[in-house]
Structures are given as structure tokens and as C-alpha cells.
Coordinates of C-alpha atoms and ligand atoms in Angstrom, one line a residue:
Chain A
M1 CA -32.7 90.1 65.3
A2 CA -31.1 92.9 67.2
D3 CA -32.8 94.0 70.4
L4 CA -35.5 96.7 70.5
L5 CA -34.9 99.5 73.0
P6 CA -37.3 100.1 75.8
E7 CA -39.7 103.0 75.6
H8 CA -39.3 106.0 77.9
P9 CA -41.8 108.4 79.6
E10 CA -41.6 111.8 78.1
F11 CA -40.2 113.5 81.2
L12 CA -37.9 111.9 83.7
W13 CA -37.0 115.0 85.7
H14 CA -38.2 118.6 86.3
N15 CA -36.4 121.6 85.0
P16 CA -36.4 123.9 88.1
T17 CA -35.0 127.4 88.3
P18 CA -32.0 127.6 90.6
K19 CA -32.6 128.5 94.2
K20 CA -30.5 131.3 95.9
S21 CA -28.5 128.8 97.8
Y22 CA -27.7 125.1 98.2
D23 CA -25.8 122.9 100.7
A24 CA -23.7 121.6 97.7
V25 CA -23.4 122.4 94.1
I26 CA -22.1 119.9 91.5
V27 CA -20.6 121.4 88.4
G28 CA -21.2 119.2 85.3
G29 CA -24.3 117.1 84.5
G30 CA -22.5 114.1 82.9
G31 CA -22.6 110.6 84.4
H32 CA -20.2 111.5 87.2
G33 CA -22.0 114.6 88.3
L34 CA -25.4 112.8 88.3
A35 CA -24.0 109.8 90.1
T36 CA -22.4 112.0 92.7
A37 CA -25.6 113.9 93.3
Y38 CA -27.5 110.6 93.6
F39 CA -25.1 109.2 96.3
L40 CA -25.0 112.5 98.1
A41 CA -28.8 112.3 98.4
K42 CA -29.1 108.6 99.0
N43 CA -26.1 107.8 101.3
H44 CA -25.6 111.2 103.0
G45 CA -29.1 112.6 103.2
M46 CA -27.9 115.8 101.3
T47 CA -31.0 116.6 99.2
N48 CA -30.7 120.4 99.1
I49 CA -28.2 120.2 96.3
A50 CA -28.0 121.1 92.6
V51 CA -26.3 119.8 89.5
L52 CA -25.4 122.6 87.1
E53 CA -24.9 121.7 83.5
K54 CA -23.9 124.2 80.9
G55 CA -25.5 122.4 78.0
W56 CA -28.0 119.6 78.0
L57 CA -28.0 116.8 80.5
A58 CA -25.2 114.2 79.8
G59 CA -24.4 115.8 76.4
G60 CA -20.6 115.7 77.0
N61 CA -18.5 112.6 77.1
M62 CA -21.4 110.7 78.6
A63 CA -23.2 111.0 75.3
R64 CA -20.1 110.2 73.3
N65 CA -18.4 107.2 74.9
T66 CA -18.3 103.6 73.7
T67 CA -19.6 102.3 77.0
I68 CA -17.0 99.6 77.8
I69 CA -17.2 98.5 81.4
R70 CA -14.5 96.3 82.9
S71 CA -12.3 96.2 86.0
N72 CA -9.3 94.2 84.9
Y73 CA -6.8 97.0 85.8
L74 CA -3.3 96.0 86.9
W75 CA -2.6 98.0 90.1
D76 CA -4.3 97.3 93.5
E77 CA -5.7 100.8 93.8
S78 CA -7.3 100.7 90.3
A79 CA -8.6 97.2 90.7
A80 CA -10.3 98.2 93.9
I81 CA -12.1 101.2 92.6
Y82 CA -13.0 99.8 89.2
E83 CA -14.1 96.4 90.6
H84 CA -16.3 98.3 93.2
A85 CA -17.8 100.2 90.2
L86 CA -18.5 96.9 88.4
K87 CA -20.2 95.5 91.5
L88 CA -22.4 98.6 91.6
W89 CA -23.2 98.2 87.9
E90 CA -24.4 94.7 88.7
I91 CA -27.0 96.1 91.3
L92 CA -27.8 99.5 89.9
P93 CA -30.5 98.5 87.3
E94 CA -32.6 97.2 90.2
E95 CA -31.6 100.0 92.7
L96 CA -32.4 102.7 90.1
D97 CA -35.4 100.7 88.9
Y98 CA -34.3 101.3 85.3
D99 CA -33.1 98.7 82.8
F100 CA -30.2 100.5 81.1
L101 CA -29.2 97.3 79.2
F102 CA -26.1 96.5 81.2
S103 CA -24.9 93.5 79.2
Q104 CA -22.1 91.4 80.7
R105 CA -21.0 89.9 77.4
G106 CA -17.3 89.9 78.4
V107 CA -14.3 92.0 77.3
M108 CA -11.3 90.5 75.6
N109 CA -7.9 92.4 75.5
L110 CA -5.8 90.9 72.7
A111 CA -2.1 90.2 72.9
H112 CA -0.1 90.6 69.7
T113 CA 3.5 90.6 70.8
L114 CA 5.6 88.6 73.3
G115 CA 5.6 91.7 75.5
D116 CA 1.8 91.9 75.3
V117 CA 1.6 88.2 76.3
R118 CA 3.8 88.6 79.3
E119 CA 2.0 91.8 80.4
S120 CA -1.4 90.1 79.9
M121 CA -0.5 87.0 81.9
R122 CA 0.9 89.2 84.7
R123 CA -2.3 91.2 84.7
V124 CA -4.5 88.1 84.8
G125 CA -2.5 87.0 87.9
A126 CA -2.8 90.4 89.5
N127 CA -6.5 90.5 88.8
K128 CA -7.1 87.1 90.4
L129 CA -5.3 88.2 93.5
N130 CA -7.6 91.2 93.7
G131 CA -10.7 89.1 93.2
V132 CA -11.3 90.3 89.7
D133 CA -12.5 87.6 87.3
A134 CA -9.8 87.2 84.6
E135 CA -8.6 84.4 82.3
W136 CA -5.9 83.9 79.8
L137 CA -7.2 82.6 76.4
D138 CA -5.0 81.0 73.8
P139 CA -5.8 81.9 70.1
Q140 CA -8.1 78.9 69.7
Q141 CA -10.2 79.9 72.7
V142 CA -10.3 83.4 71.4
K143 CA -11.7 82.1 68.2
E144 CA -14.3 80.0 70.0
L145 CA -15.6 83.0 72.0
C146 CA -15.5 85.4 69.0
P147 CA -15.7 83.4 65.7
I148 CA -15.4 86.5 63.5
L149 CA -11.9 87.3 64.8
N150 CA -9.0 86.6 62.4
I151 CA -6.5 84.5 64.4
S152 CA -4.5 83.4 61.4
D153 CA -0.8 84.3 61.1
T154 CA -1.3 86.1 57.8
I155 CA -1.8 89.4 59.4
R156 CA 0.9 91.8 60.5
Y157 CA 0.4 91.3 64.2
P158 CA -1.2 87.9 64.7
V159 CA -3.4 87.3 67.8
M160 CA -1.2 85.5 70.3
G161 CA -3.9 85.2 72.9
A162 CA -6.1 87.4 75.0
T163 CA -7.1 88.3 78.5
Y164 CA -10.8 87.8 79.1
Q165 CA -13.1 89.2 81.8
P166 CA -16.5 87.5 81.6
R167 CA -18.3 90.0 83.9
A168 CA -17.2 93.0 81.8
G169 CA -19.5 94.4 79.1
I170 CA -21.4 97.4 77.9
A171 CA -24.4 99.5 78.9
K172 CA -26.7 102.1 77.3
H173 CA -24.9 105.3 78.3
D174 CA -27.7 107.8 78.0
H175 CA -30.1 105.5 79.7
V176 CA -27.6 105.3 82.6
A177 CA -27.6 109.1 82.8
W178 CA -31.4 109.3 82.7
A179 CA -31.7 106.5 85.3
F180 CA -29.5 108.6 87.7
A181 CA -31.3 111.8 86.8
R182 CA -34.7 110.5 87.5
K183 CA -33.7 109.1 90.9
C184 CA -31.9 112.4 91.7
D185 CA -35.1 114.3 90.8
E186 CA -37.2 112.0 93.0
L187 CA -34.8 112.5 95.9
G188 CA -35.2 116.3 95.6
V189 CA -32.0 117.2 93.7
D190 CA -32.3 120.2 91.4
I191 CA -31.0 119.4 87.9
I192 CA -30.4 122.6 86.1
Q193 CA -29.5 122.6 82.4
N194 CA -28.2 125.5 80.3
C195 CA -26.5 126.8 83.4
E196 CA -22.8 127.5 82.8
V197 CA -20.5 128.1 85.8
T198 CA -18.5 131.2 84.9
G199 CA -16.7 131.9 88.2
F200 CA -16.6 131.2 92.0
L201 CA -17.3 133.4 95.0
K202 CA -14.7 133.0 97.7
D203 CA -14.3 134.1 101.3
G204 CA -10.5 134.0 101.8
N205 CA -9.6 130.5 100.6
R206 CA -13.1 129.1 101.1
V207 CA -15.6 128.8 98.2
V208 CA -19.0 130.2 99.1
G209 CA -20.8 130.3 95.8
V210 CA -20.8 130.0 92.1
K211 CA -21.4 132.6 89.4
T212 CA -23.5 131.1 86.6
S213 CA -25.2 132.1 83.4
Q214 CA -28.4 132.0 85.4
G215 CA -27.1 134.2 88.3
T216 CA -25.2 133.8 91.5
I217 CA -25.8 130.7 93.6
H218 CA -24.5 130.5 97.2
T219 CA -23.4 127.1 98.4
E220 CA -21.5 125.5 101.3
K221 CA -19.6 123.1 99.0
V222 CA -18.7 122.7 95.4
G223 CA -17.9 119.4 93.6
L224 CA -16.3 119.7 90.1
C225 CA -17.3 117.0 87.6
A226 CA -16.5 118.8 84.4
A227 CA -14.4 116.1 82.7
G228 CA -12.7 117.9 79.7
H229 CA -13.3 121.3 81.2
S230 CA -11.8 120.6 84.6
S231 CA -8.7 122.7 84.0
V232 CA -10.9 125.7 82.9
L233 CA -12.9 125.5 86.1
A234 CA -9.9 125.0 88.3
E235 CA -8.3 128.1 86.8
M236 CA -11.4 130.1 87.6
A237 CA -11.1 128.9 91.2
G238 CA -7.4 129.7 91.3
F239 CA -5.6 126.4 91.2
R240 CA -4.0 124.1 88.6
L241 CA -4.7 120.5 87.7
P242 CA -2.2 118.1 86.0
I243 CA -4.7 117.5 83.2
Q244 CA -4.4 117.8 79.4
S245 CA -7.6 117.8 77.4
H246 CA -7.6 115.8 74.2
P247 CA -10.1 115.0 71.5
L248 CA -11.2 111.3 71.6
Q249 CA -13.1 110.0 68.7
A250 CA -15.4 107.1 68.0
L251 CA -17.6 105.8 65.2
V252 CA -20.5 103.6 64.4
S253 CA -21.5 101.5 61.3
E254 CA -25.0 101.1 60.0
L255 CA -27.1 98.4 61.8
H256 CA -26.2 94.8 61.2
E257 CA -27.6 91.5 62.4
P258 CA -25.8 90.3 65.6
V259 CA -22.3 89.0 64.5
H260 CA -20.1 90.1 67.4
P261 CA -20.9 88.4 70.7
T262 CA -18.4 90.1 73.0
V263 CA -16.2 93.2 73.3
V264 CA -12.7 93.0 71.7
M265 CA -10.0 95.5 72.5
S266 CA -6.5 95.6 70.9
N267 CA -4.1 98.1 72.3
H268 CA -1.4 97.1 69.9
V269 CA -3.1 97.1 66.5
H270 CA -5.3 99.7 68.3
V271 CA -9.0 99.5 67.9
Y272 CA -11.7 98.2 70.1
V273 CA -15.1 97.0 68.9
S274 CA -18.4 96.0 70.2
Q275 CA -21.8 95.6 68.7
A276 CA -24.5 97.7 70.3
H277 CA -28.0 96.4 71.1
K278 CA -29.6 97.8 68.0
G279 CA -26.9 96.3 65.8
E280 CA -24.4 99.0 64.9
L281 CA -20.7 98.2 65.3
V282 CA -19.2 100.7 67.7
M283 CA -15.4 101.4 67.4
G284 CA -12.9 103.6 69.0
A285 CA -9.2 103.8 69.6
G286 CA -6.8 106.4 71.1
V287 CA -6.8 110.2 71.6
D288 CA -5.7 112.7 69.0
A289 CA -2.2 113.8 69.9
Y290 CA -2.8 117.5 70.3
N291 CA -4.7 119.3 73.0
G292 CA -8.2 120.1 71.9
Y293 CA -11.5 121.4 73.2
G294 CA -13.2 121.2 69.8
Q295 CA -15.2 117.9 70.3
R296 CA -13.7 116.7 67.1
G297 CA -10.4 115.2 65.9
S298 CA -8.5 114.4 62.8
F299 CA -9.7 111.9 60.3
H300 CA -6.5 109.9 60.0
V301 CA -7.2 108.7 63.5
I302 CA -10.5 107.2 62.3
E303 CA -8.8 105.7 59.2
H304 CA -6.2 104.1 61.4
Q305 CA -8.7 102.4 63.7
M306 CA -10.8 101.2 60.7
A307 CA -7.7 99.6 59.1
A308 CA -7.1 97.8 62.4
A309 CA -10.7 96.7 62.6
V310 CA -10.7 95.3 59.1
E311 CA -7.4 93.4 59.7
L312 CA -8.8 91.8 62.9
F313 CA -12.4 91.3 61.6
P314 CA -12.2 90.7 57.8
I315 CA -16.1 90.5 57.8
F316 CA -16.2 94.2 58.6
A317 CA -14.6 95.2 55.2
R318 CA -18.0 95.8 53.7
A319 CA -19.6 97.7 56.6
H320 CA -19.9 101.4 56.3
V321 CA -19.1 104.2 58.6
L322 CA -22.4 105.9 59.5
R323 CA -21.2 108.5 61.9
T324 CA -18.0 109.7 63.7
W325 CA -17.8 112.1 66.6
G326 CA -15.5 113.3 69.3
G327 CA -15.5 114.2 73.0
I328 CA -13.0 116.0 75.2
V329 CA -11.2 113.7 77.5
D330 CA -9.2 114.9 80.6
T331 CA -6.0 112.9 80.6
T332 CA -3.4 112.6 83.4
L333 CA 0.1 111.4 83.0
D334 CA -0.5 108.2 85.0
A335 CA -3.8 107.5 83.3
S336 CA -5.6 107.4 86.6
P337 CA -8.3 109.7 87.9
I338 CA -8.1 112.5 90.5
V339 CA -10.8 112.3 93.1
G340 CA -10.4 114.3 96.2
T341 CA -9.9 117.7 97.9
T342 CA -8.4 120.7 96.2
P343 CA -6.2 123.6 97.4
V344 CA -9.5 125.6 97.8
D345 CA -11.4 124.9 101.0
N346 CA -14.8 123.2 100.5
M347 CA -14.1 122.7 96.8
F348 CA -13.6 119.1 95.6
V349 CA -12.6 117.7 92.3
N350 CA -13.4 114.5 90.3
C351 CA -11.6 114.5 87.0
G352 CA -8.8 112.8 85.1
W353 CA -10.8 109.8 84.1
G354 CA -9.7 110.5 80.6
T355 CA -10.6 107.9 78.0
G356 CA -12.1 105.4 80.5
G357 CA -14.4 107.0 83.0
F358 CA -17.8 105.7 81.9
K359 CA -17.1 102.3 83.6
G360 CA -16.1 104.2 86.8
T361 CA -19.3 106.3 86.9
P362 CA -20.9 104.5 89.9
A363 CA -17.7 104.4 92.0
A364 CA -16.8 108.0 91.1
G365 CA -20.2 109.0 92.3
L366 CA -20.0 107.0 95.5
T367 CA -16.5 108.0 96.6
F368 CA -16.8 111.6 95.5
A369 CA -20.1 112.0 97.3
H370 CA -18.4 110.6 100.4
T371 CA -15.5 113.1 100.0
I372 CA -17.9 116.0 99.6
A373 CA -20.2 115.1 102.4
T374 CA -17.5 114.2 105.0
G375 CA -14.7 116.5 103.8
S376 CA -12.3 113.5 103.5
P377 CA -11.8 110.7 101.0
H378 CA -13.4 107.3 101.0
A379 CA -10.9 104.4 101.3
L380 CA -11.3 103.7 97.6
N381 CA -10.4 107.2 96.3
R382 CA -7.8 108.1 98.9
P383 CA -4.9 106.9 96.6
F384 CA -6.3 109.0 93.8
A385 CA -5.6 112.3 95.5
L386 CA -4.1 115.3 93.8
E387 CA -1.2 115.1 96.2
R388 CA 0.1 111.9 94.5
F389 CA 1.8 114.1 91.9
E390 CA 3.9 115.6 94.7
T391 CA 4.6 112.5 96.7
G392 CA 5.3 110.4 93.6
A393 CA 2.8 107.7 94.6
L394 CA 1.5 107.6 91.0
I395 CA -0.9 104.8 89.9
D396 CA 0.7 104.1 86.6
E397 CA -1.9 102.4 84.5
H398 CA -0.2 103.6 81.4
G399 CA 2.5 101.0 81.7
A400 CA -0.1 98.5 82.5
A401 CA -1.5 98.2 78.9
A402 CA -5.0 97.8 80.2
V403 CA -5.5 101.5 80.1
A404 CA -7.5 102.2 77.0
H405 CA -11.2 102.8 77.8
Chain B
M1 CA -6.3 116.5 59.7
L2 CA -4.3 119.6 60.4
L3 CA -2.3 121.1 57.6
I4 CA 0.8 122.3 59.3
S5 CA 3.3 124.8 57.8
C6 CA 6.8 123.6 58.7
P7 CA 9.1 126.6 58.8
N8 CA 11.6 124.5 56.7
C9 CA 9.5 122.4 54.5
G10 CA 6.2 124.2 53.9
S11 CA 2.7 122.8 54.3
R12 CA 2.5 119.2 55.2
D13 CA -0.1 116.8 56.6
E14 CA -0.3 116.5 60.4
T15 CA 0.6 112.8 60.1
E16 CA 4.2 113.9 59.3
F17 CA 4.5 115.6 62.7
H18 CA 4.9 114.7 66.3
Y19 CA 3.2 116.7 69.0
G20 CA 5.4 118.1 71.8
G21 CA 2.9 119.8 74.2
Q22 CA 3.2 123.2 75.8
A23 CA 6.0 125.4 74.6
H24 CA 8.1 127.8 76.7
V25 CA 8.5 125.5 79.7
P26 CA 12.1 126.1 80.8
Y27 CA 14.1 123.5 82.6
P28 CA 14.5 124.6 86.2
E29 CA 17.4 127.0 86.6
N30 CA 18.6 125.3 89.8
P31 CA 17.1 121.8 90.0
A32 CA 18.7 121.0 93.3
A33 CA 16.8 123.9 94.9
L34 CA 13.3 122.7 94.0
D35 CA 11.0 121.2 96.6
D36 CA 8.6 118.4 95.8
R37 CA 5.8 120.8 95.0
Q38 CA 7.9 122.7 92.5
W39 CA 9.1 119.4 90.9
A40 CA 5.6 118.2 90.6
Q41 CA 4.8 121.5 88.8
F42 CA 7.6 121.0 86.4
L43 CA 7.1 117.3 85.7
F44 CA 3.3 116.9 85.7
Y45 CA 1.6 120.3 85.3
R46 CA 1.2 122.0 82.0
D47 CA -1.2 124.7 80.9
N48 CA -4.3 123.3 79.4
T49 CA -5.5 126.4 77.7
K50 CA -8.9 126.7 76.0
G51 CA -8.1 129.1 73.2
A52 CA -4.7 130.3 71.8
F53 CA -2.1 127.8 73.0
A54 CA 1.7 127.9 72.3
E55 CA 2.9 124.4 71.6
R56 CA 5.9 122.5 70.2
W57 CA 5.8 120.3 67.1
L58 CA 8.5 118.1 65.6
H59 CA 8.5 117.5 61.8
S60 CA 9.5 113.9 62.4
T61 CA 9.2 112.5 58.9
G62 CA 10.5 115.7 57.2
C63 CA 13.4 117.9 58.3
R64 CA 13.2 116.5 61.9
Q65 CA 13.4 119.9 63.4
W66 CA 11.3 121.3 66.3
F67 CA 9.4 124.5 66.1
N68 CA 6.7 126.3 68.0
M69 CA 3.1 126.9 66.9
L70 CA 0.3 129.1 68.2
R71 CA -3.0 127.2 67.7
D72 CA -6.5 127.7 68.9
T73 CA -7.5 124.6 70.9
V74 CA -11.2 125.2 70.2
T75 CA -11.3 126.0 66.5
Y76 CA -7.9 124.3 65.8
E77 CA -6.9 127.3 63.7
I78 CA -3.1 127.6 63.4
Q79 CA -2.4 131.3 64.2
A80 CA 1.4 131.4 63.9
V81 CA 4.5 129.2 63.4
Y82 CA 7.7 130.5 64.9
P83 CA 11.1 129.2 65.9
M84 CA 11.9 127.6 69.3
G85 CA 13.5 130.1 71.6
G86 CA 11.5 132.9 70.1
G87 CA 8.8 134.7 72.1
R88 CA 5.1 134.1 71.6
P89 CA 4.1 136.3 68.6
D90 CA 0.8 137.2 70.2
R91 CA 2.4 138.6 73.4
A92 CA 3.8 142.1 73.1
A93 CA 6.7 141.7 75.5
P94 CA 7.5 138.0 75.8
A95 CA 8.8 137.0 79.1
P96 CA 12.5 136.0 78.8
E97 CA 12.9 132.3 79.2
S98 CA 14.7 132.5 82.6
G99 CA 18.2 132.7 81.3
T100 CA 18.7 129.0 81.0
A101 CA 18.5 128.9 77.2
S102 CA 21.2 126.3 76.8
T103 CA 19.3 123.7 78.9
A104 CA 15.8 124.7 78.1
P105 CA 13.9 121.9 76.4
D106 CA 12.8 124.1 73.6
S107 CA 16.1 125.7 73.0
T108 CA 17.0 123.5 70.1
T109 CA 16.2 126.3 67.7
T110 CA 15.2 125.6 64.2
G111 CA 17.8 128.1 63.1
T112 CA 17.0 130.8 60.6
A113 CA 13.3 130.2 60.2
A114 CA 11.5 133.5 60.5
P115 CA 8.2 133.7 62.5
D116 CA 5.3 133.1 60.2
V117 CA 2.4 135.0 61.6
S118 CA 0.4 134.9 58.5
G119 CA -1.7 132.2 59.9
T120 CA -2.2 128.8 58.3
G121 CA -5.9 127.8 58.0
T122 CA -6.4 124.2 59.0
G123 CA -9.5 123.8 57.0
S124 CA -11.0 122.0 59.9
A125 CA -12.6 125.2 61.3
S126 CA -15.5 124.7 58.9
T127 CA -16.2 121.1 59.9
T128 CA -19.0 121.2 62.5
A129 CA -18.6 119.0 65.5
P130 CA -20.9 116.1 65.5
E131 CA -23.2 116.8 68.4
G132 CA -25.2 113.6 68.4
A133 CA -25.1 110.9 71.0
T134 CA -23.4 107.7 70.0
E135 CA -26.5 105.8 69.3
Ligands
FAD501 C1 -15.2 108.8 72.1 C2 -15.2 108.4 73.6 C3 -15.2 107.1 73.9 C4 -15.1 106.7 75.2 N1 -15.2 105.3 75.5 C5 -15.2 104.9 76.8 C6 -15.5 103.5 77.1 O1 -15.7 102.7 76.2 N2 -15.5 103.2 78.4 C7 -15.3 104.0 79.4 O2 -15.2 103.6 80.6 N3 -15.1 105.4 79.2 C8 -15.1 105.8 77.9 N4 -14.9 107.2 77.6 C9 -14.6 108.1 78.7 C10 -15.9 108.6 79.4 O3 -16.8 109.0 78.5 C11 -15.6 109.7 80.4 O4 -14.5 109.4 81.2 C12 -16.8 110.1 81.3 O5 -17.9 110.2 80.6 C13 -16.5 111.4 82.1 O6 -17.4 111.7 83.1 P1 -18.8 112.4 82.8 O7 -19.8 111.5 82.2 O8 -19.2 113.1 84.0 O9 -18.3 113.5 81.7 P2 -19.2 114.5 80.8 O10 -20.4 113.8 80.2 O11 -18.2 115.1 79.8 O12 -19.7 115.5 81.8 C14 -19.0 116.8 82.1 C15 -20.0 117.8 82.0 O13 -19.6 119.1 82.5 C16 -20.2 120.1 81.8 N5 -19.5 121.3 82.0 C17 -18.2 121.7 81.6 N6 -17.9 122.9 82.0 C18 -19.0 123.4 82.6 C19 -19.3 124.7 83.3 N7 -18.4 125.7 83.3 N8 -20.5 124.8 83.9 C20 -21.4 123.8 83.9 N9 -21.2 122.6 83.3 C21 -20.0 122.4 82.7 C22 -20.1 119.6 80.4 O14 -21.0 120.3 79.5 C23 -20.4 118.1 80.5 O15 -21.8 117.8 80.3 C24 -15.0 107.6 76.3 C25 -14.9 109.0 76.0 C26 -15.1 109.4 74.6 C27 -15.1 110.8 74.3
ZN502 ZN1 10.2 120.3 58.1

């Protein structure tokens, strides 16, 4: 039987009206905004703060992602921040006193070409040097871990092996948001929904307040956590970001008995699949090519990923698509996030997590809170500064094939 | 799926095309004179407009010609298709593309195609976005 989900109390946070002023305002009540507020309150004693969300709490990408959590990135800077996030995921259910069903069922990244194999083995080596658990599996070992995978050579791109991270997995995304929101509320943070930021008040080059659909709010500091809308907010504040917003789609099947024990990702055939706690198959792939703020994409992208899924998992041929949806992801050219200061004084930005920022939520919150509270980056987010696009010190996870989600 | 009206071939499925990002980004007139900040702007920064956006498309499996398109990035409605090198049809006095037409990335004009400002409905505007959570 699939797992039953835990029951929730009816209200986990209050819905206060905004105060006239705060010590800090976080724009965006997705996972990152909530995690940032939590760590501001917990680690830095900043409790006179607000999270402003234009819609409903965590209704953006936080509600739409496929919840894959892993840290097997190639470069040192990425491995450091994502592995720190994974370590936080391991302790957060207890710390937040909330079982958000973090399930370390492992993540497999399949290799289908000689190039994939070489890149994968290189990444396993790099991961091990960085203290990230990683293994190389041959096709037989792949089959043992995930018996429903087709490892025969009758498919167009046979499985030549896989990298495997046993500590990786999935979690219940909205429970994660609620866990952070409840703790934020307990610590005195104001969570304000239906409050859209429409502009900024500045004194010279310093931000001193935000204009919102619920009136003007004065604040010492502003932290942007607006994911797909980061460019729009930056433009209001008078600076640019190297971000392009794209639709990213995903889909679920109807509920099935547990058949899929782990998480399988294939960048080459291009699909990734897990089975959620209740039993639905959750699938996703890459972004739609065009820029888009519409929270929907084109159907051929869905067709493509289903074709890939059926090729890799013949058993899925008779499953049905129950629902497809889209989010707006904030992509950078090096597929790495931007967490740091901005050209505007006292304004900070956390964005660019693109297709893979759910897994980074705790580390984004921790490091962004540090940056906002102290005015300078934490060691983990220092390399992810906006300035890297000028210095050329990019963190090119695009070339590293472990990029997707 | 977008239905895109190629200036040369007519309406075709989006899958025949390749996306080229923001249009009207001229190659720097004097590359050697740029400092790091200006290079970063040229290499990594593009407009990320919410609303009417001028962008390049390539009809890769058809006539293999580039053209420009004006598309709303929220509704995805295609508002105009026009040749490379031409000004944005929704701007009264289009800014001249800094005199470097021969090296500008979008200067490979599609030739004689006249701007089509009639607007090509994508059909997708009527599809409501799924608002639900994933589970
Ligand atoms: C289909 C899909 C699948 C994905 N799969 C994975 C995955 O498997 N693993 C993974 O690690 N990541 C995944 N991601 C990426 C991940 O969801 C994002 O990187 C992450 O959620 C971004 O941080 P967030 O939660 O704060 O964003 P969001 O939840 O989008 O939060 C941003 C918030 O800002 C609000 N906002 C915007 N403008 C304003 C304004 N002017 N005023 C006030 N509020 C504003 C928005 O309403 C929104 O709620 C996926 C994304 C999508 C769309
Ligand atoms: Zn054509």
C-alpha cells in the first residue's frame, strides 16, 4: 500500500495586516523566502521582519516542483552549497518539528552514451573528493536497484550505467513550506499573503521601503526571493539580472501501487521519474525553449518526456496522465544560482536557482539570511555573487550534466 | 504548442522552429573598447520582459531562415512577425541598430518578407494555467 499522508491542524500561521515598518522585508513567500525568514529569526535574532507574497503562500514553483533533492553536483562551489543543503534536510524535520516526508530513497542519473559514462565517472570522483556520497553502477546494478528499468539494448539509447547518490531523495514540497511557515510564525515573523510588491522607495541608492498592494511598508533591508519574477522586481529597483524566465512543466499519473523504489533521472533521453508517497508517478524534463511567464508550456514537451519514460520503463505504457502543470523558472547561463548583494544598497537577491532550487531551499535560506543580516555573504554563497558574470568566474554546471533539477 | 507564422512558409508547428532569444541586440560596435562590465552585459544580460517581447526565431526544419517575432510572454499571443533588421512594429520610432548592421547577430535578414502585424493567434491563450499543487 502507498503511504497515508499525515493530518494537519487547520491553521499553521496567522494572517497579520502589515505593520508600517520592519527591520527586513522578504519579497516572495515560496520555499526560499520562508527559509530565509526562518534563519533570519533563528540564527540572527531578526524577528521584526515580514514575508510578502503576492498570491497564496508557496503557490509558485514551491507548489509545482517535483521535489528531487540531491547534492551530486560537479564543481566544488556547487557541491559545497548543495551538500550543506542536504545535511540540513537531514536534520530539519526534527528542528522544525514537522515530518515533511523527506525520503532518502536515492537518486540515479543514467548514462546512455560514452560521453555520459565518462562525465558520470568524473562526477562520481569529484563528488567523493567533496565528501558527497556517490557511486558508479553498471547496468546490472542499475537493474537490481530499480527492477522496472529497461536495461536491454533494444532501445535507442541503452542504459550504459548510472551514478547513484543513496542519501538523495524527495520530500513533500508543500509540507516543507508549511513547516517553515509555522516556525516563522512562532518566532514572530509576519507572513503576509495577497501582498504584491509593486515598487521600491529609495533614498539615493539605498532602499528604504516597498510599495505594495496593501500600502507602503518602510524597511531597513529588502531580500528578493521571487524566483521567476526576479527580473521584474530588479527592474523596479533599477538594476538588471542575467536571468531568463522559462516555463518548466511536470506531470503526474493516477495513483499506483508502489513500483518505483528510487528516483531515476536521464538527461540524455530526457525524463526523470519518481513515485510520490501516495502512489502517483511524478515526471518532468527540461524547460520550454521560449521565455514565458504564463505558468504553462507547450504540450510537445510533455509528449517528449512521456515517450522517454515509456522507453525506459515499459511498465508505464498503460499509466495515464492525470495532470500537467507549469511553473516559471529563473535560469542563468551557467545554471547556478545568484545569492548576494545587488547594485542597490541594502537590497539583496536570491534567484537563478532555475529548474533545481527546491533541493537548495535550506541552504539558500541559511546563506541568504546571513547575507542580509551581516551585509556580506556566507562562505557558501560567496562564489554565487552577481559579480561572477563580470569576473568570468562562472560555476558552469551546464557542462556538468548533473544540472537538471 | 505555438502555431508560428513563418514569413516564408506560413503557419507551422512550434516544433519546426528554434528559439533565438531577445532580438535587436547588436554586436558591440567597438569590441576592444568594452570593459568587463560592458562585456558581461553583452554576453550574459538579456531583457526578460513580462509582456510584449521582441525575439528571434529560426525556421530550422523549413526554410532555415531567421526572423523576428513580437510575442506576449504572459499570454503567449504572437502579435507580429517581421524581418530581421526591421524595427519593432510596436515602437513608433525604432531605435537604429547602432550602425553595425553588417556584424549584428540579427542582420541576416530574411529578405523580402514584409512585416506581418496581423497577429497570429497561438490558440494557447484560451488554455487556463493549471493552478494546482503537484499533489
Ligand atoms: C515543474 C517544476 C519542477 C521542478 N522540479 C524540481 C526538482 O525536482 N528539484 C529541485 O530541486 N527543484 C525543482 N524545481 C525548481 C524549484 O521549484 C525552484 O527552484 C524553487 O521552488 C524556487 O524557490 P521558491 O520556492 O522560493 O520559488 P517560488 O515558490 O516560485 O517563490 C517565489 C514567490 O515569489 C512571489 N512573487 C513574485 N513576484 C512577487 C511580487 N512582486 N510581490 C510579492 N511576491 C512575489 C511568487 O508569487 C512566488 O510565490 C522545479 C520547478 C518546476 C516549475
Ligand atoms: Zn520558413
